């Protein structure tokens, strides 16, 4: 239970000062319990009741009202009554300037650091599991610039970083301004009791990189949650002396603190009690129980405290922190175990403060103490034997009257952990080399190192001293001094000769070049030269000559007379200072070619012999650029043949573009087939007097010669590749550039056989005709009509060959049995062919039967001319062949090509048998099927028409 702290005289004297309200310094100086109430009321920013304060602190209303009365008496809290209920609110002081800040704040600000940080609580803190913890950080920007400041709980601070609702916050502070951030930690109920360290970092890397980060390390003591009500029969205990977070027990490392534990057994049974301190190492404490008497005269030690019902006893807890215990506040938990009730948890906390010990020793060692040209090297060993971290600043300075060395301490600021060693390096380098002793025993340079504690803590040795021995110069350096003296004498003699006896110098060409290495004849450029000549007062004359390397282009020599100063023709180009400088002097070189100029300078002493000569690098005047074909193509890649009279519309048209048209003398245009055969004759277009006449309406000549839709004489079907060649007007006969088009195609007009007739009827694929070798051959009429392009070729094969596109001819059939094929073949200009063919097979019919076997004689009929009859769709079956020698049998052998050889020698269906009479039909009547052989099936082919078969 927290008791109300009585006022002392100092607090009464401060009451008047604090009557104006609460400041941040007042918050930091309050006891822990009151500081928690104040911080909670500041965040709430409204009036609170007594019940809310008691609930917040977790204590009764009597304790809460005692704390509030104390704050009201100090002027920090104002008490009001609303509807019969007491209400409390904060009284905050008005903002004051930096000059009125209390002295405690100025002491908290680190000297020289632009950022000052004040933490509340500033040290370790203890709370029970399930409670909240607020860490307030006040940051002041004392620098001369605004800054972005990051304030965060470091990642290594686990699990506290997880407990914090916002572990990373950022502030934007102007110069000479202050702000505050609050980190709130919610400790889980299931957190195990123990000590949890955390690291707070304040960093401003963008604006104060050399002075940040600022780190603060502290610990959070988590106590077990105790919410169980104490029963009347439960044992109780108390600790003497009484400690609190505001008034902890203070111990030096290695000293003893005896804590008396008063135990009261309020139960109705005899009980044994044991005492443990789970948060401390066993080396830190020991427990002593009362000694017992087992028998008269025998004293024994016990492992517990035995108490009868209602009795009280004492256990002695001896706290003995080791010598290496770190300074700080500790909150070890004391637990009392009951044998009768092992599940009963009896806890209390002892607040310990381990006082700091300051034992920082400084040892100075010499590593390199004798030097010639290098630096002396020393080592400063700082051994912290105390239990607090030390931060010291190291500075080295000379102890002699004259400072001839530079001193470097690395690092100059050292943080030394408790019971650890840090090493700093000191370099001493002589600067004034001329002060090095010439001879003798050298020079001793004394210096010291100042050790300053940033917290003004005591130091055992704060000014170690050292000595650097600077060796004298070696003997051979005296030889250098002697040589230097001789050199001075020689320099004096040289100056006398230079002033009184030196001959006047001859002019010297320092630079001779062209302003540009390349000129253009098309721009009518002249070569311009620049030169620089030393000693211009000694120049008698200049001679400038120029010629090409092969002697084709020459320039007349030019002489400049300098006896009266700069000649008139050079005054606008030359100026005399220390040297003669002439720039952009014109020459007569303007023709295309390569030139090399030579400049000769003649001095006043030697008038006939050039004192200096210099040539330029080759200088080129580029001729006017020749014409060049940029584009050359046809308007279309494919053309179609157009029948009729040739016009420009049915010819190939070309487009082209030629740059530098003023340099064109002639354009040549020729067309070839892909195999190189000329299919469009060479055309020449004369441009010597402007655009050629034949191209005037197709071409324009401005920056470039652009011709569009220029017709050619190509209109026949085929493939064309046109080539254009351009001949320049520079005098050469060969073309300077040429370009070809892609392949251009003129497709031929499709050919078509309109009709192909035999005896004025459309020809069938095949005819079978009987012949008589005694009579002359039958004459048939073949007629045709073909449509196509102008280059169409019509052939009637095998004879007569080439025929017109429309016509007719008589054709005599052979009287020999065999097969004939008549083909009408059409070839267009592109070589594409179509054809129609008719096959006529002739055969010799069997002889007529003997007259005796004939019927009574019939009137004689006039025979009609033989008529070709088409074969029926389905040929009749052939009759069985008669035996050899029988009447009506065909001849035993037949010539090749006869119907027998073709497999069609048997008479067709309807042929009269041997011995029957036949009659010839009258003229104008169709032939009798009995006398005219039936042609073969139109869909079948004769053996001569069959394609060859593979073997």
Coordinates of N, CA and C in Angstrom, one line a residue, residues 309-450:
X309 N -0.2 -22.2 15.1 CA -1.4 -21.3 14.7 C -1.3 -20.1 15.5
X310 N -1.4 -18.9 14.8 CA -1.5 -17.6 15.4 C -0.2 -17.0 15.8
X311 N 0.9 -17.8 15.6 CA 2.3 -17.3 15.9 C 2.9 -16.5 14.8
X312 N 3.9 -15.7 15.1 CA 4.6 -14.9 14.1 C 6.1 -15.3 14.2
X313 N 6.8 -15.2 13.2 CA 8.2 -15.5 13.1 C 8.9 -14.6 12.1
X314 N 10.2 -14.7 12.1 CA 11.0 -13.9 11.3 C 12.0 -14.8 10.4
X315 N 12.1 -14.4 9.2 CA 13.1 -15.0 8.3 C 14.1 -13.9 7.9
X316 N 15.3 -14.1 7.9 CA 16.3 -13.1 7.5 C 16.8 -13.3 6.1
X317 N 16.5 -12.3 5.2 CA 16.9 -12.3 3.8 C 18.1 -11.4 3.7
X318 N 19.3 -12.0 3.4 CA 20.5 -11.2 3.2 C 20.8 -11.0 1.7
X319 N 20.7 -9.7 1.3 CA 21.1 -9.3 -0.1 C 22.5 -8.9 -0.1
X320 N 23.3 -9.6 -1.0 CA 24.7 -9.3 -1.1 C 25.0 -9.2 -2.6
X321 N 24.8 -8.0 -3.3 CA 25.2 -7.9 -4.7 C 26.6 -8.1 -4.9
X322 N 27.0 -8.8 -6.0 CA 28.4 -9.0 -6.3 C 29.1 -7.7 -6.6
X323 N 30.4 -7.8 -6.7 CA 31.2 -6.6 -7.0 C 31.0 -6.1 -8.4
X324 N 30.6 -7.0 -9.3 CA 30.4 -6.7 -10.7 C 28.9 -6.3 -11.0
X325 N 28.2 -6.1 -10.0 CA 26.8 -5.7 -10.2 C 26.7 -4.3 -10.8
X326 N 25.9 -4.2 -11.9 CA 25.8 -2.9 -12.6 C 24.9 -1.9 -11.8
X327 N 25.3 -0.7 -11.9 CA 24.5 0.3 -11.2 C 23.1 0.5 -11.8
X328 N 22.1 0.7 -11.0 CA 20.8 0.8 -11.4 C 19.8 0.4 -10.4
X329 N 18.5 0.5 -10.8 CA 17.4 0.1 -9.9 C 17.0 -1.3 -10.2
X330 N 16.8 -2.1 -9.2 CA 16.3 -3.5 -9.3 C 15.0 -3.7 -8.6
X331 N 14.2 -4.6 -9.0 CA 12.9 -4.8 -8.4 C 12.7 -6.3 -8.2
X332 N 13.5 -7.0 -7.4 CA 13.4 -8.4 -7.2 C 12.1 -8.7 -6.4
X333 N 11.5 -9.8 -6.8 CA 10.2 -10.3 -6.2 C 10.5 -11.3 -5.0
X334 N 9.9 -11.1 -3.9 CA 10.1 -12.0 -2.8 C 8.8 -12.9 -2.7
X335 N 8.9 -14.2 -2.7 CA 7.8 -15.0 -2.6 C 7.9 -15.9 -1.3
X336 N 6.8 -16.1 -0.6 CA 6.7 -16.9 0.6 C 5.9 -18.1 0.2
X337 N 6.4 -19.3 0.4 CA 5.8 -20.6 0.1 C 5.2 -21.2 1.5
X338 N 4.0 -21.7 1.4 CA 3.4 -22.3 2.5 C 3.3 -23.8 2.2
X339 N 3.7 -24.6 3.2 CA 3.7 -26.1 3.0 C 2.2 -26.6 3.0
X340 N 1.4 -26.0 3.9 CA 0.0 -26.5 3.9 C -0.8 -26.0 2.7
X341 N -0.4 -24.9 2.2 CA -1.2 -24.3 1.0 C -0.2 -23.9 -0.1
X342 N 0.3 -25.0 -0.8 CA 1.4 -24.7 -1.8 C 0.9 -23.8 -3.0
X343 N -0.5 -23.8 -3.2 CA -1.0 -22.9 -4.3 C -1.1 -21.5 -4.0
X344 N -1.0 -21.2 -2.7 CA -1.1 -19.8 -2.3 C 0.1 -19.0 -2.7
X345 N -0.2 -17.9 -3.4 CA 0.9 -17.0 -3.9 C 1.0 -15.8 -2.9
X346 N 2.1 -15.7 -2.2 CA 2.4 -14.6 -1.4 C 3.6 -13.8 -1.9
X347 N 3.4 -12.6 -2.4 CA 4.5 -11.9 -3.1 C 4.7 -10.5 -2.5
X348 N 5.9 -10.0 -2.6 CA 6.2 -8.7 -2.3 C 7.4 -8.3 -3.1
X349 N 7.7 -7.0 -3.2 CA 8.8 -6.5 -4.0 C 9.7 -5.7 -3.1
X350 N 11.0 -5.9 -3.4 CA 12.1 -5.1 -2.7 C 12.7 -4.2 -3.8
X351 N 12.7 -2.9 -3.5 CA 13.3 -1.9 -4.4 C 14.7 -1.6 -4.0
X352 N 15.6 -2.0 -4.9 CA 17.1 -1.9 -4.6 C 17.7 -0.9 -5.6
X353 N 18.6 -0.1 -5.2 CA 19.3 0.8 -6.0 C 20.8 0.5 -5.8
X354 N 21.5 -0.1 -6.8 CA 22.9 -0.3 -6.7 C 23.6 1.0 -7.1
X355 N 24.4 1.5 -6.1 CA 25.0 2.7 -6.3 C 26.2 2.6 -7.3
X356 N 26.4 3.6 -8.0 CA 27.5 3.6 -9.0 C 28.9 3.7 -8.3
X357 N 29.8 3.0 -9.0 CA 31.3 3.1 -8.6 C 32.0 3.6 -9.8
X358 N 32.9 4.6 -9.6 CA 33.6 5.2 -10.7 C 35.1 4.8 -10.5
X359 N 35.5 4.0 -11.5 CA 36.9 3.6 -11.4 C 37.4 3.4 -12.9
X360 N 37.8 4.6 -13.5 CA 38.3 4.6 -14.9 C 39.8 4.9 -14.8
X361 N 40.6 4.0 -15.2 CA 42.1 4.2 -15.2 C 42.5 4.4 -16.7
X362 N 43.5 5.2 -16.8 CA 44.1 5.6 -18.1 C 45.5 5.1 -18.2
X363 N 45.9 4.3 -19.2 CA 47.2 3.9 -19.4 C 47.7 4.4 -20.7
X364 N 48.9 5.0 -20.7 CA 49.4 5.6 -22.0 C 50.7 4.7 -22.4
X365 N 50.6 4.3 -23.6 CA 51.7 3.4 -24.2 C 52.3 4.1 -25.4
X366 N 53.6 3.9 -25.6 CA 54.3 4.4 -26.8 C 54.5 3.3 -27.7
X367 N 54.0 3.4 -29.0 CA 54.2 2.4 -30.0 C 55.4 2.8 -30.9
X368 N 55.3 4.0 -31.4 CA 56.4 4.6 -32.3 C 56.7 5.9 -31.7
X369 N 57.8 6.1 -31.0 CA 58.2 7.3 -30.3 C 59.4 8.0 -31.0
X370 N 60.0 7.4 -32.0 CA 61.2 8.0 -32.6 C 60.9 8.1 -34.1
X371 N 60.9 9.2 -34.7 CA 60.5 9.4 -36.1 C 61.5 10.3 -36.9
X372 N 61.4 10.1 -38.2 CA 62.2 11.0 -39.1 C 61.2 11.8 -40.0
X373 N 60.4 11.1 -40.8 CA 59.5 11.8 -41.6 C 58.0 11.3 -41.4
X374 N 57.8 10.2 -40.7 CA 56.5 9.7 -40.5 C 55.9 10.2 -39.2
X375 N 54.8 9.7 -38.8 CA 54.1 10.1 -37.5 C 54.5 9.2 -36.4
X376 N 54.5 9.8 -35.2 CA 54.6 9.0 -34.0 C 53.3 8.4 -33.6
X377 N 53.3 7.1 -33.1 CA 52.1 6.4 -32.8 C 52.1 6.0 -31.3
X378 N 50.9 6.3 -30.7 CA 50.8 6.0 -29.3 C 49.4 5.4 -29.0
X379 N 49.3 4.7 -27.9 CA 48.1 4.0 -27.6 C 47.6 4.4 -26.2
X380 N 46.3 4.7 -26.1 CA 45.7 5.1 -24.8 C 44.7 4.0 -24.5
X381 N 44.9 3.4 -23.4 CA 44.1 2.2 -22.9 C 43.3 2.7 -21.7
X382 N 41.9 2.7 -21.9 CA 41.0 3.2 -20.9 C 40.3 1.9 -20.3
X383 N 40.5 1.7 -19.1 CA 40.0 0.5 -18.4 C 38.9 1.0 -17.4
X384 N 37.7 0.6 -17.7 CA 36.5 1.0 -16.8 C 36.3 -0.1 -15.8
X385 N 36.7 0.1 -14.6 CA 36.5 -0.9 -13.5 C 35.3 -0.6 -12.7
X386 N 34.5 0.4 -13.1 CA 33.3 0.8 -12.4 C 32.1 0.0 -12.9
X387 N 30.9 0.2 -12.3 CA 29.7 -0.5 -12.8 C 28.8 0.4 -13.6
X388 N 29.3 1.5 -14.1 CA 28.5 2.4 -14.9 C 29.2 2.6 -16.3
X389 N 28.5 2.9 -17.3 CA 29.1 3.2 -18.6 C 29.7 4.6 -18.5
X390 N 30.8 4.7 -19.1 CA 31.5 6.0 -19.1 C 31.7 6.5 -20.6
X391 N 31.6 7.8 -20.7 CA 31.8 8.4 -22.0 C 32.8 9.5 -21.9
X392 N 33.9 9.4 -22.6 CA 35.0 10.4 -22.4 C 35.3 11.0 -23.7
X393 N 35.8 12.3 -23.6 CA 36.3 13.0 -24.8 C 37.9 13.1 -24.7
X394 N 38.6 12.7 -25.8 CA 40.0 12.7 -25.7 C 40.5 13.9 -26.6
X395 N 41.5 14.7 -26.1 CA 42.1 15.7 -26.9 C 43.6 15.7 -26.6
X396 N 44.4 15.8 -27.7 CA 45.8 15.9 -27.6 C 46.3 17.3 -27.9
X397 N 47.3 17.8 -27.1 CA 47.8 19.1 -27.4 C 49.3 19.1 -27.0
X398 N 50.0 20.1 -27.5 CA 51.4 20.2 -27.2 C 51.7 20.8 -25.8
X399 N 52.7 20.3 -25.2 CA 53.2 20.9 -24.0 C 54.3 21.8 -24.1
X400 N 54.9 22.0 -25.3 CA 56.0 22.9 -25.6 C 55.5 24.3 -25.9
X401 N 56.4 25.3 -25.8 CA 56.0 26.6 -26.1 C 55.6 26.8 -27.5
X402 N 56.3 26.1 -28.4 CA 56.1 26.2 -29.9 C 55.5 24.9 -30.3
X403 N 54.3 25.0 -31.0 CA 53.7 23.8 -31.5 C 54.1 23.5 -32.9
X404 N 54.8 22.4 -33.1 CA 55.3 22.1 -34.4 C 54.7 20.8 -35.0
X405 N 53.7 20.2 -34.3 CA 53.1 18.9 -34.7 C 51.6 19.1 -34.8
X406 N 51.1 18.1 -35.5 CA 49.6 18.0 -35.5 C 49.3 16.7 -34.8
X407 N 48.1 16.7 -34.1 CA 47.8 15.6 -33.2 C 46.4 15.1 -33.6
X408 N 46.3 13.8 -33.8 CA 45.1 13.1 -34.2 C 44.8 12.0 -33.2
X409 N 43.6 12.1 -32.6 CA 43.1 11.1 -31.7 C 41.9 10.3 -32.3
X410 N 42.0 9.0 -32.4 CA 41.0 8.3 -33.1 C 40.7 7.0 -32.2
X411 N 39.4 7.0 -31.7 CA 38.3 7.9 -31.8 C 38.5 9.0 -30.7
X412 N 37.9 10.2 -31.0 CA 38.0 11.2 -30.0 C 36.9 11.1 -28.9
X413 N 35.9 10.4 -29.2 CA 34.8 10.2 -28.2 C 34.6 8.7 -28.0
X414 N 34.8 8.2 -26.8 CA 34.7 6.8 -26.5 C 33.7 6.5 -25.5
X415 N 32.8 5.6 -25.7 CA 31.9 5.1 -24.7 C 32.4 3.7 -24.2
X416 N 32.6 3.6 -22.9 CA 33.2 2.4 -22.3 C 32.2 1.7 -21.4
X417 N 31.9 0.5 -21.7 CA 30.9 -0.3 -21.0 C 31.5 -0.6 -19.6
X418 N 30.7 -0.9 -18.6 CA 31.2 -1.3 -17.3 C 32.1 -2.6 -17.4
X419 N 33.2 -2.5 -16.7 CA 34.2 -3.6 -16.6 C 34.7 -4.0 -18.0
X420 N 35.0 -3.0 -18.8 CA 35.5 -3.3 -20.1 C 36.7 -2.4 -20.4
X421 N 37.3 -2.6 -21.5 CA 38.5 -1.9 -21.9 C 38.3 -1.3 -23.3
X422 N 38.7 0.0 -23.5 CA 38.7 0.7 -24.8 C 40.0 1.2 -25.1
X423 N 40.4 1.2 -26.4 CA 41.7 1.7 -26.8 C 41.5 2.8 -27.8
X424 N 42.3 3.9 -27.7 CA 42.3 5.0 -28.6 C 43.7 5.1 -29.1
X425 N 43.8 5.6 -30.4 CA 45.1 5.7 -31.0 C 45.4 7.2 -31.2
X426 N 46.7 7.6 -30.8 CA 47.1 9.0 -30.9 C 48.3 9.0 -31.9
X427 N 48.1 9.9 -32.9 CA 49.2 10.1 -33.9 C 49.7 11.5 -33.8
X428 N 51.0 11.6 -33.8 CA 51.7 12.9 -33.7 C 52.6 13.0 -34.9
X429 N 52.4 14.0 -35.7 CA 53.1 14.2 -36.9 C 53.8 15.6 -37.0
X430 N 55.1 15.7 -37.1 CA 55.7 17.0 -37.2 C 55.3 17.6 -38.5
X431 N 55.0 18.9 -38.5 CA 54.6 19.7 -39.6 C 55.7 20.6 -40.2
X432 N 56.4 21.3 -39.4 CA 57.4 22.3 -39.9 C 58.7 21.5 -40.2
X433 N 58.8 21.1 -41.4 CA 60.0 20.2 -41.7 C 61.3 21.0 -41.6
X434 N 61.3 22.3 -41.8 CA 62.5 23.1 -41.7 C 63.0 23.2 -40.3
X435 N 62.1 22.9 -39.3 CA 62.5 22.9 -37.9 C 63.2 21.7 -37.4
X436 N 63.4 20.7 -38.3 CA 64.0 19.5 -37.9 C 65.5 19.8 -37.7
X437 N 66.1 19.2 -36.6 CA 67.5 19.5 -36.3 C 68.4 19.1 -37.4
X438 N 69.4 19.9 -37.7 CA 70.4 19.6 -38.7 C 71.4 18.6 -38.2
X439 N 71.8 18.6 -37.0 CA 72.8 17.7 -36.4 C 72.5 17.7 -34.9
X440 N 73.2 16.8 -34.2 CA 73.1 16.8 -32.8 C 72.3 15.6 -32.4
X441 N 71.7 15.8 -31.2 CA 70.9 14.7 -30.6 C 69.4 14.7 -30.9
X442 N 69.0 15.4 -31.9 CA 67.6 15.4 -32.2 C 66.8 16.4 -31.3
X443 N 65.4 16.2 -31.4 CA 64.6 17.1 -30.7 C 63.5 16.3 -30.0
X444 N 63.2 16.7 -28.7 CA 62.2 16.1 -27.9 C 61.0 17.0 -27.9
X445 N 59.8 16.4 -28.3 CA 58.6 17.2 -28.4 C 57.6 16.6 -27.4
X446 N 57.2 17.4 -26.4 CA 56.3 16.9 -25.3 C 54.9 17.2 -25.7
X447 N 54.0 16.3 -25.3 CA 52.6 16.6 -25.6 C 51.8 15.8 -24.5
X448 N 50.5 16.2 -24.3 CA 49.7 15.5 -23.4 C 48.3 15.3 -24.0
X449 N 47.6 14.3 -23.3 CA 46.2 13.9 -23.8 C 45.3 14.3 -22.6
X450 N 44.3 15.1 -22.9 CA 43.3 15.5 -22.0 C 42.1 14.5 -22.1

